[in-house]
XYZ file of C-alpha atoms in Angstrom:
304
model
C 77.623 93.733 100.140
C 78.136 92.090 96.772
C 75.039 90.628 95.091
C 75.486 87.501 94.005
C 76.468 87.180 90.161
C 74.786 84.833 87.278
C 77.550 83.816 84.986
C 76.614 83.712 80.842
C 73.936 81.048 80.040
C 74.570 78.765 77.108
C 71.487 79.995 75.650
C 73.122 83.615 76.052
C 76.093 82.141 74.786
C 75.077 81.237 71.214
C 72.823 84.206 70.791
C 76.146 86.116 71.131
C 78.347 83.958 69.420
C 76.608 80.933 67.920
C 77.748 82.077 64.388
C 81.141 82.482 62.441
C 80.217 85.958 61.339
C 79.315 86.802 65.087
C 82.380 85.592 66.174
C 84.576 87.368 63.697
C 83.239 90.684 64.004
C 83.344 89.993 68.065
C 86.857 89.822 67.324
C 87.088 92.529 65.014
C 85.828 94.621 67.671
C 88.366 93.513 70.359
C 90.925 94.069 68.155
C 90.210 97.441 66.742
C 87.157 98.566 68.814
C 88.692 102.245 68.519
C 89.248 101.961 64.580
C 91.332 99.700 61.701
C 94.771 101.248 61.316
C 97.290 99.641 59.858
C 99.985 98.833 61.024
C 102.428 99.739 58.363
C 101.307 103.210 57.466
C 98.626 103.887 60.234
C 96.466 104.541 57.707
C 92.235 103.793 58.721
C 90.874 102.934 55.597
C 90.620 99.197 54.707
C 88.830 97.002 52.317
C 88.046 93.534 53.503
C 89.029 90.615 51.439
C 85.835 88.300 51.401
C 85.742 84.772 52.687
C 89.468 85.285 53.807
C 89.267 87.462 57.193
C 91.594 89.426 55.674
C 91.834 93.680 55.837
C 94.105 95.081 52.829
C 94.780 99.056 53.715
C 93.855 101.391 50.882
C 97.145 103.249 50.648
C 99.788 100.549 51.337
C 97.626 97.511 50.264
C 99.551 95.362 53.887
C 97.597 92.833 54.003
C 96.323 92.056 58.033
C 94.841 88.595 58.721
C 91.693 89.017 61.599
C 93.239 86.255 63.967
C 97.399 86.930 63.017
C 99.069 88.000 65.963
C 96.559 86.763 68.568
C 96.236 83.535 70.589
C 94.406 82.376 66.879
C 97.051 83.120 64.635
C 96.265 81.697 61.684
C 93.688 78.936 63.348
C 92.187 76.314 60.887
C 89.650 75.365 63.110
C 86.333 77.516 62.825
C 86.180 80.578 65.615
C 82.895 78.895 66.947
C 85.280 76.224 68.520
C 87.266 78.747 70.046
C 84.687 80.815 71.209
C 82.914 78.054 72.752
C 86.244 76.820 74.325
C 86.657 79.926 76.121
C 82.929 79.916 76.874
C 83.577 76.481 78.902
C 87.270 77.500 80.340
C 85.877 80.812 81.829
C 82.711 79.643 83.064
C 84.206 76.348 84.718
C 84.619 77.163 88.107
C 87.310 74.318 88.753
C 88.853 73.978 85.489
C 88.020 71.328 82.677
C 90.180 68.704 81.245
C 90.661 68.298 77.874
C 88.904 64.943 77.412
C 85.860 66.654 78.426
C 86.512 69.613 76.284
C 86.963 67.593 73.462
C 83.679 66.091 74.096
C 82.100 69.530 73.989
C 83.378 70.979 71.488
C 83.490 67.654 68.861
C 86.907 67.338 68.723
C 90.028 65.283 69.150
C 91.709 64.919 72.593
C 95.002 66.938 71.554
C 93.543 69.483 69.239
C 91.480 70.527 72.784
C 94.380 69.856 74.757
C 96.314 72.432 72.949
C 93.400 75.022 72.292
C 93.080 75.238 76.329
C 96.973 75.744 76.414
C 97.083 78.822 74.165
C 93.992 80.264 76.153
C 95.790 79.902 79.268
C 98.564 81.276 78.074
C 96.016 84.294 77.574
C 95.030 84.062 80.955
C 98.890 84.163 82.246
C 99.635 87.089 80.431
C 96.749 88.984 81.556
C 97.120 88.156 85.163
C 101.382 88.903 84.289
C 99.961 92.408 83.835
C 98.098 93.305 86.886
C 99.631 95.404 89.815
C 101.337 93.627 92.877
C 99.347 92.848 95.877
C 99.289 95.251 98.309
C 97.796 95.888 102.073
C 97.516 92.856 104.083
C 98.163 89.436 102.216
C 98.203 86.230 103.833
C 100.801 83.809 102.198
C 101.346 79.915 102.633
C 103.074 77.055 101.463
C 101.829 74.266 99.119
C 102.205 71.634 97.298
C 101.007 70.130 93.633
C 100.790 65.769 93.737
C 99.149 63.615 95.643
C 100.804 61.343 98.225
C 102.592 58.206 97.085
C 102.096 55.164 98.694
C 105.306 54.620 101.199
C 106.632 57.819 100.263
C 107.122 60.958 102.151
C 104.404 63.705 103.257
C 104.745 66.977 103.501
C 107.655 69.323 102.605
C 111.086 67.682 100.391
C 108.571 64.679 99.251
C 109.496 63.511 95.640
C 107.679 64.247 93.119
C 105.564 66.933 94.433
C 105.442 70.898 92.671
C 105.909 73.538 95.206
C 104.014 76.643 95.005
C 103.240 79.837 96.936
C 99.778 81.096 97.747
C 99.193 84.658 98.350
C 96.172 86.059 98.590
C 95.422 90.118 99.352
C 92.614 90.736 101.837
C 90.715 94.158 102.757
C 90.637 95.798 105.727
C 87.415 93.671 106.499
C 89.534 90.604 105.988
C 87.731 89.720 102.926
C 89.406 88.689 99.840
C 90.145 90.752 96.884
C 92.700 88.999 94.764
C 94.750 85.698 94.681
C 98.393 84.846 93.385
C 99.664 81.151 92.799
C 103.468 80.940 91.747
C 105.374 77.691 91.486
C 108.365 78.094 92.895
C 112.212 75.920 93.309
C 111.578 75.143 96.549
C 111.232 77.419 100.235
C 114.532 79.054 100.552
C 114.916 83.082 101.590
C 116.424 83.621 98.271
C 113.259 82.574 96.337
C 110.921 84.222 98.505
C 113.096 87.255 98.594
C 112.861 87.199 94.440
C 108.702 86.340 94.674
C 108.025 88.891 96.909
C 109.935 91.738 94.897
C 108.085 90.893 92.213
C 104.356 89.576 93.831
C 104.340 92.147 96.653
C 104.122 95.976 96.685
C 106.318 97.967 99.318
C 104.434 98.054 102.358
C 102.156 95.577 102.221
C 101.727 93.604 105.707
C 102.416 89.578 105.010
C 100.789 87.165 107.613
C 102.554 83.943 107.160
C 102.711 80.857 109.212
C 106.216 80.450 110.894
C 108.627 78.822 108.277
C 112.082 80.696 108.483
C 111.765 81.918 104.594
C 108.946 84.046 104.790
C 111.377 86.519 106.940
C 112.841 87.223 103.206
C 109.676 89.400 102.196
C 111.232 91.950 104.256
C 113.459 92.083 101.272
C 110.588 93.519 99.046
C 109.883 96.421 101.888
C 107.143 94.717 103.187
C 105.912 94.103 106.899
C 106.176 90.136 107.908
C 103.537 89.345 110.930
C 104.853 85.498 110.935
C 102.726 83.044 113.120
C 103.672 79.438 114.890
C 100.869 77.544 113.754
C 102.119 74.139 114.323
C 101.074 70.920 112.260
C 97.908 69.337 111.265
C 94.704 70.177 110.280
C 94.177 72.484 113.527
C 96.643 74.923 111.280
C 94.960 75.420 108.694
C 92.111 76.692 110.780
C 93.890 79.531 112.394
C 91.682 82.828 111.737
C 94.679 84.915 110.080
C 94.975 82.237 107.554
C 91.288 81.592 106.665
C 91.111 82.553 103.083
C 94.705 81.314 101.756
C 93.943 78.057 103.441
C 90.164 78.163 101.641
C 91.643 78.919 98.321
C 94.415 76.294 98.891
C 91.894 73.806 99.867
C 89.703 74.423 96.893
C 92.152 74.667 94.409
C 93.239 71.051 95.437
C 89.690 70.052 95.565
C 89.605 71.358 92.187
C 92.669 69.521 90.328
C 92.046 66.229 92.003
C 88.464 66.181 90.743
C 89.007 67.253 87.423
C 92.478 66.048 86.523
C 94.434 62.510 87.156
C 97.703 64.413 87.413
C 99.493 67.757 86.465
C 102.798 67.980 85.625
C 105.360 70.662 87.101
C 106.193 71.720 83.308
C 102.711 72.816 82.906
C 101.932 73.357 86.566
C 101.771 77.102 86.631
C 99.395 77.832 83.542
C 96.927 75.562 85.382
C 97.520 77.411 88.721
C 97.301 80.764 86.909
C 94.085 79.948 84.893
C 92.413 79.179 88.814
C 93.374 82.474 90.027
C 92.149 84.041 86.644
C 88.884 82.986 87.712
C 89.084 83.347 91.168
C 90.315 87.099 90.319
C 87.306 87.798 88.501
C 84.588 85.991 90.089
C 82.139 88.708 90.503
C 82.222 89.557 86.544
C 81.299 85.969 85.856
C 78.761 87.285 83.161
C 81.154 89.329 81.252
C 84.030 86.699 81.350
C 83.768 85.088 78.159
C 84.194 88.488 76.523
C 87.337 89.153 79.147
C 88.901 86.051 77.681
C 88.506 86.346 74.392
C 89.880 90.255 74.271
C 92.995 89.167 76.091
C 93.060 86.231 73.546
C 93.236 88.929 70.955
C 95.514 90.985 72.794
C 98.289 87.880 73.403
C 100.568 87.240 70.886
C 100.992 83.802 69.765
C 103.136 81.288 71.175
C 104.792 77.671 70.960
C 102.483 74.927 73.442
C 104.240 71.881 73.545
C 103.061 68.679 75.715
């Protein structure tokens, strides 16, 4: 039985990484824990350029910047901020929007906005890089948007982001790890191409008893599919107990901390949930988690 984890205090938080210097030789040491080489000649020895977070290499003299080539290429805003942004992303159980982030970290709406896009682009890439979910995974259909008034409920409503659940369960029927992928819509083709990708060969797939799932056969993998029926009764059904809990908190968790997410941006926000979810008994190392795959993603273009 697992015991029951403490995530980092805030206390801890800026004993670790209350200072600039603490911060940058954290991320020295996620960077090049094993040794400086660079990356020109391979060569180890360095000199660092003061005040500039910059390495020069004693035979070439290539110049490496400390944050160039990571989620903070090139940053203007102090490492603190980001540190403590990825302190509140990681330990926020549901998410946080980026009003409130702004808040914490004393700084405008869209410079926050944009600093929790980049790290969960970090988180994406991380979770892009872990193996495919294997034994027996329960899988469902969703939905992103709430309900418009006179519209349609339920599957083809307007408006609403589609997305597959899948979460992989031990033999105990506990859960191990979670998968959220937005996808076109629930055709055999598209489940065919998310379970070749999502699902290792072999892996048993209890799904409720929509005609797509049959695709996952596709992938090599066993499909156990099960009439549920409608209505809240479903989602109570035993052999979907923890994609229906993770569905339901995940919803629980976007309607209380956002007013709406759009279907551009809806699978970094999905992602960054299973992140956590995925890691939930490390919660006092996940600050440091973040911020090495920070250094370890290269940077990229977040528009709104």
């Amino acid at each position: 039985m697992r015991q029951r984890v403490r995530g980092l205090s805030e206390a801890g938080f800026r004993q670790r990484y209350g200072t600039e210097a603490q911060c940058r030789a954290a991320l020295f040491q996620l960077r090049w824990g094993k040794g400086w080489a660079c990356p020109g000649c391979a060569h180890g020895g360095h000199a660092e350029l003061k005040g500039r977070a910059v390495y020069q290499c004693n035979r070439c003299k290539r110049q490496v910047g400390l944050t160039a080539g990571t989620v903070f290429h090139w940053t203007k805003l102090p490492l603190t901020t980001w540190f403590l942004a990825i302190y509140h992303l990681s330990q926020s159980k549901g998410g946080m929007s980026s009003v409130e982030l702004a808040r914490r970290l004393g700084t405008r709406q869209p410079t926050a906005w944009l600093i929790k896009h980049k790290l969960m682009a970090a988180m994406e890439q991380r979770e892009a890089e872990k193996p495919k979910l294997a034994g027996r995974v329960e899988v469902d259909d969703a939905y992103l948007g709430g309900r418009r008034a006179g519209g349609k409920r339920g599957r083809g409503a307007a408006g609403k982001t589609p997305f597959v659940a899948a979460v992989e369960t031990t033999a105990e029927r506990k859960p191990r790890r979670l998968k959220l992928t937005v996808v076109k819509g629930f055709r055999k083709k598209e489940i065919a191409t998310l379970a070749k990708r999502d699902l290792a060969a072999g892996s048993n797939v209890v799904t409720d008893g929509l005609s797509c799932w049959a695709a996952v056969g596709e992938a090599g993998c066993g499909h156990f599919p099960m009439v549920t029926g409608a209505g809240p009764g479903a989602a109570k059904w035993v052999p979907f107990t923890w994609v229906n809990t993770a569905l339901g908190n995940i919803k629980t968790a976007l309607a209380g901390t956002y007013h709406h997410v759009s279907a551009k941006h809806a699978q970094r926000y999905l992602t960054s949930f299973a992140w956590r979810f995925n890691r939930r008994f490390q919660l006092d190392t996940l600050t440091e988690r973040l911020a090495y795959a920070c250094a370890r993603t290269a940077p990229r273009a977040t528009t709104e």
